[in-house]
Coordinates of C-alpha atoms and ligand atoms in Angstrom, one line a residue:
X27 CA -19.6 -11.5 -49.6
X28 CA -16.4 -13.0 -50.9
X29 CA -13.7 -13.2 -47.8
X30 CA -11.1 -11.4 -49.0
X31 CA -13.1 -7.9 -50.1
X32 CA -13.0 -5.9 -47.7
X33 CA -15.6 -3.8 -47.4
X34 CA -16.3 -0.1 -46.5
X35 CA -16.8 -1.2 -42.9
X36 CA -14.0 -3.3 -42.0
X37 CA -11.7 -0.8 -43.7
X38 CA -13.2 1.5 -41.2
X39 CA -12.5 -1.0 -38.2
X40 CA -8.5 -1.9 -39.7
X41 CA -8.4 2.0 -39.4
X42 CA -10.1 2.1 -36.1
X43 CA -8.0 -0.5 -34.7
X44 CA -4.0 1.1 -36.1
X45 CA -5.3 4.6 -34.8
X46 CA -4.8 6.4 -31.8
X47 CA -3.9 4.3 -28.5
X48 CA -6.9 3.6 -26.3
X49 CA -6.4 5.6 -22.9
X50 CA -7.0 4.6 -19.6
X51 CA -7.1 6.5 -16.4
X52 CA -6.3 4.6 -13.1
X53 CA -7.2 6.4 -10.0
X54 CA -5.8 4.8 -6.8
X55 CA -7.1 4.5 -3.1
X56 CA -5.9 3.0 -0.2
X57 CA -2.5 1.3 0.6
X58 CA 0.9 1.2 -1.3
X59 CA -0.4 -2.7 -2.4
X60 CA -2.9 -0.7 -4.4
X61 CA -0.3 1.8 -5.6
X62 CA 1.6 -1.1 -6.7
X63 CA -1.5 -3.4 -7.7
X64 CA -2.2 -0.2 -10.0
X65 CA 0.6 -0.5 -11.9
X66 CA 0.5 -4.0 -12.8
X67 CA -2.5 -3.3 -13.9
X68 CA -1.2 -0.4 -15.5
X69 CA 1.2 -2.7 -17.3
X70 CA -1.2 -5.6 -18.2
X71 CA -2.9 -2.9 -20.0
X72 CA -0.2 -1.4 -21.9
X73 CA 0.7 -5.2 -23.2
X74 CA -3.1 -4.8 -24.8
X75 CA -2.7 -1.8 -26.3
X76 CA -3.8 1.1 -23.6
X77 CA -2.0 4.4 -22.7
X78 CA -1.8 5.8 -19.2
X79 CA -3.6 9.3 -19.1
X80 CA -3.8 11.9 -16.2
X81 CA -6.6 13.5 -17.5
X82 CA -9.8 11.7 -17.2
X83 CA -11.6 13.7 -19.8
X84 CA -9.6 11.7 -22.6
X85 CA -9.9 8.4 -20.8
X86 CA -11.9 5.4 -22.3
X87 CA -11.2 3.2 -19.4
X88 CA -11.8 5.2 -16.1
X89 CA -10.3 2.3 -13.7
X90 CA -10.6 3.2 -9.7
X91 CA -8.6 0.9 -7.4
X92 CA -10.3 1.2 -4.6
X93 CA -10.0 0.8 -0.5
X94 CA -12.6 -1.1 1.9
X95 CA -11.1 -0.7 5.4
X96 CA -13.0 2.0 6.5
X97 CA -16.4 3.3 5.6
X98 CA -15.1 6.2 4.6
X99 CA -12.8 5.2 2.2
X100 CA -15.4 2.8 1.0
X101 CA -18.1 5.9 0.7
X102 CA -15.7 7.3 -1.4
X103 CA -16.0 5.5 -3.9
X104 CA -19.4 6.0 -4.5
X105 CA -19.1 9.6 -4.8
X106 CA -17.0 9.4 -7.5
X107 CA -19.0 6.8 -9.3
X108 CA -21.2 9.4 -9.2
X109 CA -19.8 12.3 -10.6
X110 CA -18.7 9.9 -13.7
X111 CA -21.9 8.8 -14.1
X112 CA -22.6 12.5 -15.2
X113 CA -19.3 12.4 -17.0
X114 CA -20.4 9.5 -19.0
X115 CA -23.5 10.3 -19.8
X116 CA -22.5 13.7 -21.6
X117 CA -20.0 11.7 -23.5
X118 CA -22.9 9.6 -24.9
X119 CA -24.5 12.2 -26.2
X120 CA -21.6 13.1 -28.5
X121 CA -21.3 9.4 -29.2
X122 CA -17.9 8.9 -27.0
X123 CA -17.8 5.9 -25.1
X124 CA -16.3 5.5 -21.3
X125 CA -15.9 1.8 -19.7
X126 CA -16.4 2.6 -16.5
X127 CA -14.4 0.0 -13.8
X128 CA -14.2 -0.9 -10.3
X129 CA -10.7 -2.5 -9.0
X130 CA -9.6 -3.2 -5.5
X131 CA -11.0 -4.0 -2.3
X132 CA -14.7 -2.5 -2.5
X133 CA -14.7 -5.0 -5.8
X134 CA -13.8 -8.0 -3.9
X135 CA -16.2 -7.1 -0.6
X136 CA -19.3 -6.0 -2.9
X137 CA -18.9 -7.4 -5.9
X138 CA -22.3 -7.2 -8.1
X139 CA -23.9 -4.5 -5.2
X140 CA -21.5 -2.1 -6.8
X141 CA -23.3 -2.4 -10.1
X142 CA -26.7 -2.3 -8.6
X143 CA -25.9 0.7 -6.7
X144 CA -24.2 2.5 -9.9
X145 CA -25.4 1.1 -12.7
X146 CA -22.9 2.9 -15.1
X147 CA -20.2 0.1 -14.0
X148 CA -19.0 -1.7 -16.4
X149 CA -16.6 -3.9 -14.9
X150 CA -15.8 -4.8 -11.0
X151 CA -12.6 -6.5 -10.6
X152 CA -11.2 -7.9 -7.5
X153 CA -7.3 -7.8 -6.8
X154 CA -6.7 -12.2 -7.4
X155 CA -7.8 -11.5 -10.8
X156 CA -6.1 -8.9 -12.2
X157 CA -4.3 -10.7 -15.3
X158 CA -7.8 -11.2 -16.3
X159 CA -8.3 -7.4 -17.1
X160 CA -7.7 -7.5 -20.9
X161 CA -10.1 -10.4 -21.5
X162 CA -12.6 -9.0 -19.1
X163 CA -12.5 -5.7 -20.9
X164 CA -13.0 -7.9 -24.4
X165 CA -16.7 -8.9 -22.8
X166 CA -17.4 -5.2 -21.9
X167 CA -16.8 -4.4 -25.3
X168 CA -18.8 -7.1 -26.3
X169 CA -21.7 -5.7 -24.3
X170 CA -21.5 -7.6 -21.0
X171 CA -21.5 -6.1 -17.6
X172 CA -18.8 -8.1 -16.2
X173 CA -18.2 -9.0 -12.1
X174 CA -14.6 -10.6 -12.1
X175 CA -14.4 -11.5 -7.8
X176 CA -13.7 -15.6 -7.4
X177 CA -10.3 -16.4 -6.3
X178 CA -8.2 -17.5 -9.6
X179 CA -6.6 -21.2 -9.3
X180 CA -3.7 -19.9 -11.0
X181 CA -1.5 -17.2 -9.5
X182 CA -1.6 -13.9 -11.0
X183 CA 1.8 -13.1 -10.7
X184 CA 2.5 -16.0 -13.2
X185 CA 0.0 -14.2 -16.1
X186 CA 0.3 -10.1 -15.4
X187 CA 3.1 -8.9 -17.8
X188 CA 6.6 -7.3 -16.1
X189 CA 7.0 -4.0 -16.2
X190 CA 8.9 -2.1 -19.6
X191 CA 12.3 -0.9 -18.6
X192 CA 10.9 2.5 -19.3
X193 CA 8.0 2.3 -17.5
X194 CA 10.3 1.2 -14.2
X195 CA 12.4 4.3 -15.0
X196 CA 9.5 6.8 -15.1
X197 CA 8.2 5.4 -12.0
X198 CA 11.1 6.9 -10.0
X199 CA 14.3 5.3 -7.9
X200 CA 12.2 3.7 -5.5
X201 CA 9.7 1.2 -6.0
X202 CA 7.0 -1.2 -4.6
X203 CA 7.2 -4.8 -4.7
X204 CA 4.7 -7.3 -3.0
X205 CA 5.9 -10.2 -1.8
X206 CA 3.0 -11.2 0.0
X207 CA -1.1 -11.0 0.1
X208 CA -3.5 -12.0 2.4
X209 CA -3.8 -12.4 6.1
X210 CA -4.5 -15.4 8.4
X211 CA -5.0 -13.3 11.4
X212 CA -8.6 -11.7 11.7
X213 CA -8.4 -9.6 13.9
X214 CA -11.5 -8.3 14.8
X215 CA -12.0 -5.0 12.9
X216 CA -10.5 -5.8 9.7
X217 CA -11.9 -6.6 6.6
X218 CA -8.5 -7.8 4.9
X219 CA -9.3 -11.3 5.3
X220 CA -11.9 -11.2 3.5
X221 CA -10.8 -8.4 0.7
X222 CA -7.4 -9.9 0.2
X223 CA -8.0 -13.7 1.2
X224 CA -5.9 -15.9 2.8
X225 CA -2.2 -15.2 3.5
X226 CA 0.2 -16.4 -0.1
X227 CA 3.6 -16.1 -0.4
X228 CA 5.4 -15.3 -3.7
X229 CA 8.2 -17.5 -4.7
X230 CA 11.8 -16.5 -3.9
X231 CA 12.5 -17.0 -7.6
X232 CA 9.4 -15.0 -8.5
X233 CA 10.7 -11.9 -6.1
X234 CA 14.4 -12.3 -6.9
X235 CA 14.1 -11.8 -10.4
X236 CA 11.5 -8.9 -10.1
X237 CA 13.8 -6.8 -7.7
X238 CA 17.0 -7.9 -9.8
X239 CA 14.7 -6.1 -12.8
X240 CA 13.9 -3.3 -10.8
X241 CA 17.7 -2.5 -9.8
X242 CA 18.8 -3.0 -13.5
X243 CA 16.3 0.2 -14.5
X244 CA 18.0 1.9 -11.8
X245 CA 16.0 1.5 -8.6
X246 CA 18.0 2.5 -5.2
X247 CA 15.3 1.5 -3.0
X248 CA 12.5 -1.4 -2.9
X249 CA 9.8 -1.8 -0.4
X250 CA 8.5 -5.4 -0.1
X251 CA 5.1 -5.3 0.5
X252 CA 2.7 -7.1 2.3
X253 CA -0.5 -7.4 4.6
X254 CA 1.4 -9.1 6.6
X255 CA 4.5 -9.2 5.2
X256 CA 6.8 -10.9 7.9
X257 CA 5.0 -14.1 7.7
X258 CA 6.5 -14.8 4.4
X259 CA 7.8 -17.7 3.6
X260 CA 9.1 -19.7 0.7
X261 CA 11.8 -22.6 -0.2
X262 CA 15.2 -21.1 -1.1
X263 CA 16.9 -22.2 -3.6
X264 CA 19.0 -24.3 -1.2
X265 CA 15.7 -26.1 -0.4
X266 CA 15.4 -25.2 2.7
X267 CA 12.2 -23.0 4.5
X268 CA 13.4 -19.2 4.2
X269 CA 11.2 -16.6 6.6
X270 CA 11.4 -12.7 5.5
X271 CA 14.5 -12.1 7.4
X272 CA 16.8 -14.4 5.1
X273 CA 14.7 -13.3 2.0
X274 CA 16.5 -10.2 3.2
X275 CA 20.0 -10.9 3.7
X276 CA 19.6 -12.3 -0.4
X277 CA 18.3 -9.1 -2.0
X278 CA 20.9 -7.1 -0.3
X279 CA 23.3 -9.2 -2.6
X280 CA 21.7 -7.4 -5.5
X281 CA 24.0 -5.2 -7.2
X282 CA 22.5 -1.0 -7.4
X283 CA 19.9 -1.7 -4.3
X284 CA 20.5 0.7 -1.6
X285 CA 17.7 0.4 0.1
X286 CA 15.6 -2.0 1.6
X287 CA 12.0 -1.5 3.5
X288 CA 9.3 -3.9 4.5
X289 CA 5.4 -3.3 5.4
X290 CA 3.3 -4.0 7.7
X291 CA 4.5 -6.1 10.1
X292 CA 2.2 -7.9 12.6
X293 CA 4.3 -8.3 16.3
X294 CA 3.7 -11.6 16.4
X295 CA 5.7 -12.4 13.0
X296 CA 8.8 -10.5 14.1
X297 CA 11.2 -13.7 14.6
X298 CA 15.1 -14.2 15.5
X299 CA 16.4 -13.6 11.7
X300 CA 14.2 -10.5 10.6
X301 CA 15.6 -9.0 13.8
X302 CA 19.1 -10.3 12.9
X303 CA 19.0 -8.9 9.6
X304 CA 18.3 -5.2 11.3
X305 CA 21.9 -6.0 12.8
X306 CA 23.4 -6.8 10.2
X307 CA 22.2 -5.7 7.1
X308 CA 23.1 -1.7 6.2
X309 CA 21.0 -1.6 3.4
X310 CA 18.1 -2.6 5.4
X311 CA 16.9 0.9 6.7
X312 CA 16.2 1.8 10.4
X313 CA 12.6 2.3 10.4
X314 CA 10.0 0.1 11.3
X315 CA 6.1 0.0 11.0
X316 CA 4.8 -1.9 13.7
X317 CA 1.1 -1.5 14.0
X318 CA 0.0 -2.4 17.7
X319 CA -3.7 -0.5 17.6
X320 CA -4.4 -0.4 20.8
X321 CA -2.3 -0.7 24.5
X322 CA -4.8 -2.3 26.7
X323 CA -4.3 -6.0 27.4
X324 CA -8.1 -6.1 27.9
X325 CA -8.6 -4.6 23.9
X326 CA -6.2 -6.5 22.1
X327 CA -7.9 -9.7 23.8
X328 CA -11.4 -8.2 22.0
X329 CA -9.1 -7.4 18.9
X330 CA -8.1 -10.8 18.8
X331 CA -4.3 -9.6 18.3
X332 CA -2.6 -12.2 20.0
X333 CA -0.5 -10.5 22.1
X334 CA -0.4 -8.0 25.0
X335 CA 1.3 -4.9 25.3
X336 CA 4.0 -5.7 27.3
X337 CA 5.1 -8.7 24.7
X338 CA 4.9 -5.3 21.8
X339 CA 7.4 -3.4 24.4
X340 CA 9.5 -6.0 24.7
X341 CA 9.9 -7.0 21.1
X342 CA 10.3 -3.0 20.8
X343 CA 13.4 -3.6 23.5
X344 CA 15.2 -6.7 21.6
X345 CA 15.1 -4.8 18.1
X346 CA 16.2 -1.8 19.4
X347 CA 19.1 -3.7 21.2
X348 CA 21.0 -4.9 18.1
X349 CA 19.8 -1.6 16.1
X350 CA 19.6 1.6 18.5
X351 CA 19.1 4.0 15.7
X352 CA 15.9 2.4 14.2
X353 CA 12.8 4.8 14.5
X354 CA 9.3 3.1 15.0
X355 CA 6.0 3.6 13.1
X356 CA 2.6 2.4 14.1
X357 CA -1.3 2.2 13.8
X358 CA -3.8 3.1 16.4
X359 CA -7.8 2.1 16.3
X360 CA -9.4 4.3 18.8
X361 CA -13.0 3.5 20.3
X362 CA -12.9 0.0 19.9
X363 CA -16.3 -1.7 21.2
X364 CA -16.0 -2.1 24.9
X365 CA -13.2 0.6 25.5
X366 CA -13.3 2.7 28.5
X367 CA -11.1 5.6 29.4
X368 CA -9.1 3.4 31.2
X369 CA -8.1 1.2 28.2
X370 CA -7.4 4.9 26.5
X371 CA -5.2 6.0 29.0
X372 CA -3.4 2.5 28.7
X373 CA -2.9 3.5 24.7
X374 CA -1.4 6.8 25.7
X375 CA 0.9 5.5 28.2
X376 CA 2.0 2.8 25.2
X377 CA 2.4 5.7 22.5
X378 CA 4.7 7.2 25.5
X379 CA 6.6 4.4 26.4
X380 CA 7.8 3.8 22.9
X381 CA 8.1 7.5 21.5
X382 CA 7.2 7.1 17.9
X383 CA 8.7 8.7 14.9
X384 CA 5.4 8.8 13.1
X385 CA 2.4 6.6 13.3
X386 CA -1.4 6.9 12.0
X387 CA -4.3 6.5 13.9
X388 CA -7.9 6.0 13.0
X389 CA -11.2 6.1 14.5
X390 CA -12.9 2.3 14.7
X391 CA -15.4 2.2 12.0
X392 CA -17.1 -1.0 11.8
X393 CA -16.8 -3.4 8.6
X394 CA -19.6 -5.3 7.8
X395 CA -19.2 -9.3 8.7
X396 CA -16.3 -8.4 11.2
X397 CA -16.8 -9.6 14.1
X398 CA -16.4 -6.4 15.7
X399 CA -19.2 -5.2 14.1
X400 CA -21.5 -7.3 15.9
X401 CA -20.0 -5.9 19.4
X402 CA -21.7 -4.5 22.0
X403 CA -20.5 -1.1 23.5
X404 CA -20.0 0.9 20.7
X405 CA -18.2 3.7 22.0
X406 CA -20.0 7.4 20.8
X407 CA -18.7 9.0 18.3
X408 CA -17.7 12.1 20.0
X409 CA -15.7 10.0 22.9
X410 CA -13.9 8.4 19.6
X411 CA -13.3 12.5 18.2
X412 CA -12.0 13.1 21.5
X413 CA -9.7 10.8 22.1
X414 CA -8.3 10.9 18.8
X415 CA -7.5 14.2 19.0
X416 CA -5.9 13.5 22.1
X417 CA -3.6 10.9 20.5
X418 CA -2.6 12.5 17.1
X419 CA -1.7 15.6 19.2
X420 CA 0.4 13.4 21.4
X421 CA 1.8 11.4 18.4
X422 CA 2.1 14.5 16.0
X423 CA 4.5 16.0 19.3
X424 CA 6.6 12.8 19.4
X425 CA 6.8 13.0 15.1
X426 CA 8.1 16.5 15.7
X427 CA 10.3 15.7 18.7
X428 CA 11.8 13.3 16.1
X429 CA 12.8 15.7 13.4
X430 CA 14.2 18.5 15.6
X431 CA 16.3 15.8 17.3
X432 CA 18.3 15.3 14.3
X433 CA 19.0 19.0 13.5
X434 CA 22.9 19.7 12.8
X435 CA 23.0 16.2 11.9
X436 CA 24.4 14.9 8.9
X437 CA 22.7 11.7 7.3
X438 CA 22.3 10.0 3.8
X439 CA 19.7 10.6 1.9
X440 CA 18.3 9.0 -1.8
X441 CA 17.4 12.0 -3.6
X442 CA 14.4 11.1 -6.0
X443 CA 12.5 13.4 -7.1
X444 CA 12.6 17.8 -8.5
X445 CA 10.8 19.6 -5.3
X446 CA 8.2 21.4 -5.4
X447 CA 9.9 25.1 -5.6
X448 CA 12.1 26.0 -8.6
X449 CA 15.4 24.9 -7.8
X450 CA 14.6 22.7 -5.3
X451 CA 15.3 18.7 -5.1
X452 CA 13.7 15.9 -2.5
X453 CA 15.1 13.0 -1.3
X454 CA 14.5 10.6 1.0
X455 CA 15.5 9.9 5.2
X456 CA 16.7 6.9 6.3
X457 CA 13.6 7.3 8.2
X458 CA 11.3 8.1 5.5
X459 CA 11.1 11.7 6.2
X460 CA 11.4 14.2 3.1
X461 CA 14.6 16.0 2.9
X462 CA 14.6 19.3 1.1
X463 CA 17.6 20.3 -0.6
X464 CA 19.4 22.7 -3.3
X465 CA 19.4 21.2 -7.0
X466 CA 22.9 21.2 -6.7
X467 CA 23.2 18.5 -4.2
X468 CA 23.2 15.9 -6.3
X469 CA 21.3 13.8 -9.1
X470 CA 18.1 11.9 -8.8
X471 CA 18.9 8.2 -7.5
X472 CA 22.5 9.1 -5.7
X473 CA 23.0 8.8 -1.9
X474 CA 24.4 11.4 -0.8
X475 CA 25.3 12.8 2.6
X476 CA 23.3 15.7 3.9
X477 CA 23.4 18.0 6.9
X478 CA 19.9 18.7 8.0
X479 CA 19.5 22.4 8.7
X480 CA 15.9 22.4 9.9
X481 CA 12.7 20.8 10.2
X482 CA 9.4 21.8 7.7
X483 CA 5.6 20.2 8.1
X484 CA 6.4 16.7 8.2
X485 CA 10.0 17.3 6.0
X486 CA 13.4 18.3 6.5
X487 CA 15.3 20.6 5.4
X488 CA 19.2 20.2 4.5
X489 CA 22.4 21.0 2.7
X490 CA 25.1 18.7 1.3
X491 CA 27.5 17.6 3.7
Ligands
5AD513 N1 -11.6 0.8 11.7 C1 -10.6 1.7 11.9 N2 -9.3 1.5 11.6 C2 -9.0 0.3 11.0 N3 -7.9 -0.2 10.5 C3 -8.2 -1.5 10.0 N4 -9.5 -1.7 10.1 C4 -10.0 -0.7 10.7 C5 -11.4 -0.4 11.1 N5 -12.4 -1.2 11.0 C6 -6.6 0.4 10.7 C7 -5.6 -0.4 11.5 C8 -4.7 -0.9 10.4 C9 -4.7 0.2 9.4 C10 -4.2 -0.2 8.1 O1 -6.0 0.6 9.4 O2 -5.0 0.5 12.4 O3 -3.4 -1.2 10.9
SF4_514 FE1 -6.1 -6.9 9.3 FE2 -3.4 -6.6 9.8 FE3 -5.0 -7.9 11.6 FE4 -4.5 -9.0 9.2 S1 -3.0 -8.5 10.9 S2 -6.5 -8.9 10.2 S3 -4.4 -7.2 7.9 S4 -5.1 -5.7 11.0

């Protein structure tokens, strides 16, 4: 065949290839990394030629980002792979194709076993290689069943594409941005270590420039992100060793960013100039997720956490010196191997002592190759129900004790999104609540100043001030 005739075929393929958009379909689990790891990915795949679709039926990439830290949110997963196994299956029969992929954390901890298990997988990717999407969906296409879980060399942040300026816009006024992945500090339940590797800081540069592009779209508020996110680190650009706290200070210099947030903080990272920038720095909101898990001495010993309760309440007591208003979040493992009632109690009296504006709290499940797993004393499952209960209903009292209190005050709030009732906008708490308000208050992405008139489940509800 000569090289330039092109042939019935090709034709077909050059028509194939300037027709509609390929469509992919991102489902997301887990934490806000993931939410944020999904749109990068989101974005590497629009720089090759994909289009984001809510429904799945249209979809020819079907991409979960997925969640490992519990079995249940692990089981999951599987479920769904499930029902598309069905879904994919009918399509073959009408000859439409559906690349089926695996993202996240269940990637990185299982790897090939996902495909064994569900062998409509195409493609397991873990969350170091995510730049690599486009080229690992060129050997699907090719045929390959493709496991994408070593650690890249080169840093991922340097390869995935920025964000469009209108894909930062339709994302909203506040956004995600991770400064930080990994964690050095195995603690004994957790699988993070092992999902998300060792603990890597982004360069200042790197983050700079990303939160500079962010406020230029118009975001108000930007959540740096992390597993540990207070033990960043990184060389300013006066060449000196900069922790979180001073990374601070410089992006509340950026023009158009209101807001600033961090998470999740491990106690034992909380040094001198992260707590001066929550005395100094406006922007930097009054809220505070400081996970702690457990308030036994005797538990956090087994947990391997470093640090007892009395050094958390302390460290509570210094940041709440320089900024009185700041509300406190935390996480709670119930049912730990090895705890007693007595260690129980010791949580409760903790979850007292601090008074918590809102806080999660989980039953242990154990992770496979933790060392918790390999415990003895298992606590039953119904003394975990039990006491869990016991907590969220003390915690849930505290979270509502919290939003009455600030009834008939007036406070600022981002407003960010239409609510969910005709007329209706929601905005944002300095404390992350919702606030409910009239249309009329203002426009998406102002601050404005707010009265609350009354408390909703888990929201407030307010008028302009
Ligand atoms: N079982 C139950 N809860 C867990 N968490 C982490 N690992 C486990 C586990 N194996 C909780 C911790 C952590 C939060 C993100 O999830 O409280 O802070
Ligand atoms: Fe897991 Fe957090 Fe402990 Fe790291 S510090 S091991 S991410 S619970």
């Amino acid at each position: 065949m000569e090289l330039n005739e092109i042939s019935k075929d090709t034709a077909e393929i050059a028509v194939a290839s300037t027709g509609p958009a390929k469509k992919v379909f991102l489902k997301t689990y887990g934490c806000q990394m993931n939410v944020y790891d999904s749109q990068r990915m989101s974005d590497a795949l629009a720089a090759d030629g994909y289009v984001a679709t809510d429904a799945i039926d249209d979809a020819d990439l079907v991409l979960l980002n997925t969640c490992h830290i519990r079995e249940k949110a692990a089981e999951k997963v599987y479920s769904e792979l499930g029902r598309m196994r069905d879904m994919k299956a009918e399509r073959a029969k009408v000859g439409r194709e559906m690349v089926i992929g695996v993202a996240g954390c269940v990637a990185q901890a299982e790897g090939r076993e996902i495909i064994r298990r569900s062998p409509a997988v195409d493609l397991v990717i873990g969350p170091q290689t995510y730049h690599r999407l486009p080229e690992a969906l060129r050997k699907v296409r090719g045929g390959e069943k493709v496991v994408e879980t070593d650690y890249a060399l080169e840093d991922k942040f340097d390869h995935l594409p920025q964000p469009k300026r209108a894909d930062v816009i339709s994302r909203g006024v506040t956004a995600f941005l991770t400064v930080q992945e990994g964690c050095d500090k195995f603690c004994t339940f957790c699988v993070v270590p092992y999902t998300r590797g060792s603990e890597v800081s982004r360069s200042v540069a790197q983050i700079i420039a990303e939160a500079e592009k962010l406020a230029e779209a118009g975001v108000r508020e930007v959540t740096l992100l992390g597993q540990n996110v207070n033990a960043w680190h990184g060389i300013g650009p006066d060449g000196s060793e900069w922790g979180l706290g001073r990374l601070l200070f410089r992006l509340a210099e950026i023009p158009g960013l209101a807001r600033l947030r961090y998470t999740t903080s491990h106690p034992r990272d909380m040094d001198d100039e992260l707590i001066a920038a929550h005395r100094d720095l406006p922007s930097l909101m009054p809220y505070l997720h400081l996970p702690v898990q457990s308030g036994s001495d005797r538990i956090l010993k087994a947990m391997n956490r470093k640090h007892t309760a009395a050094d958390y309440l302390r460290l509570i007591e210094r940041i709440r010196n320089v900024r009185p208003d700041i509300a406190m979040s935390g996480d709670f493992i119930v049912g730990f191997p090895g705890e007693t009632d007595a260690d129980f109690e010791a949580t409760m009296e903790l979850v007292r002592a601090v008074d918590y504006a809102l806080a999660f709290s989980f039953k242990y499940s154990p992770r496979p190759g933790t060392p918790g797993a390999d415990m003895k004393n298992h606590v039953a499952e119904n003394v975990k129900d039990e006491r869990l209960q016991r907590l969220q209903a003390l915690l849930l009292d505290q979270q509502r004790a919290f939003g009455t209190s600030l009834v008939g005050k007036t406070v600022e709030v981002l407003i960010e999104k239409p609510g969910r009732q005709a007329g209706q906008i929601v905005g944002r708490s300095p404390w992350l609540q919702p606030v409910i308000l009239d249309e009329t208050a203002g426009e998406i992405g102002d601050i404005i100043r707010a009265r609350i008139t009354g408390t909703g489940h888990a929201s407030l509800f307010a008028e302009r001030a």
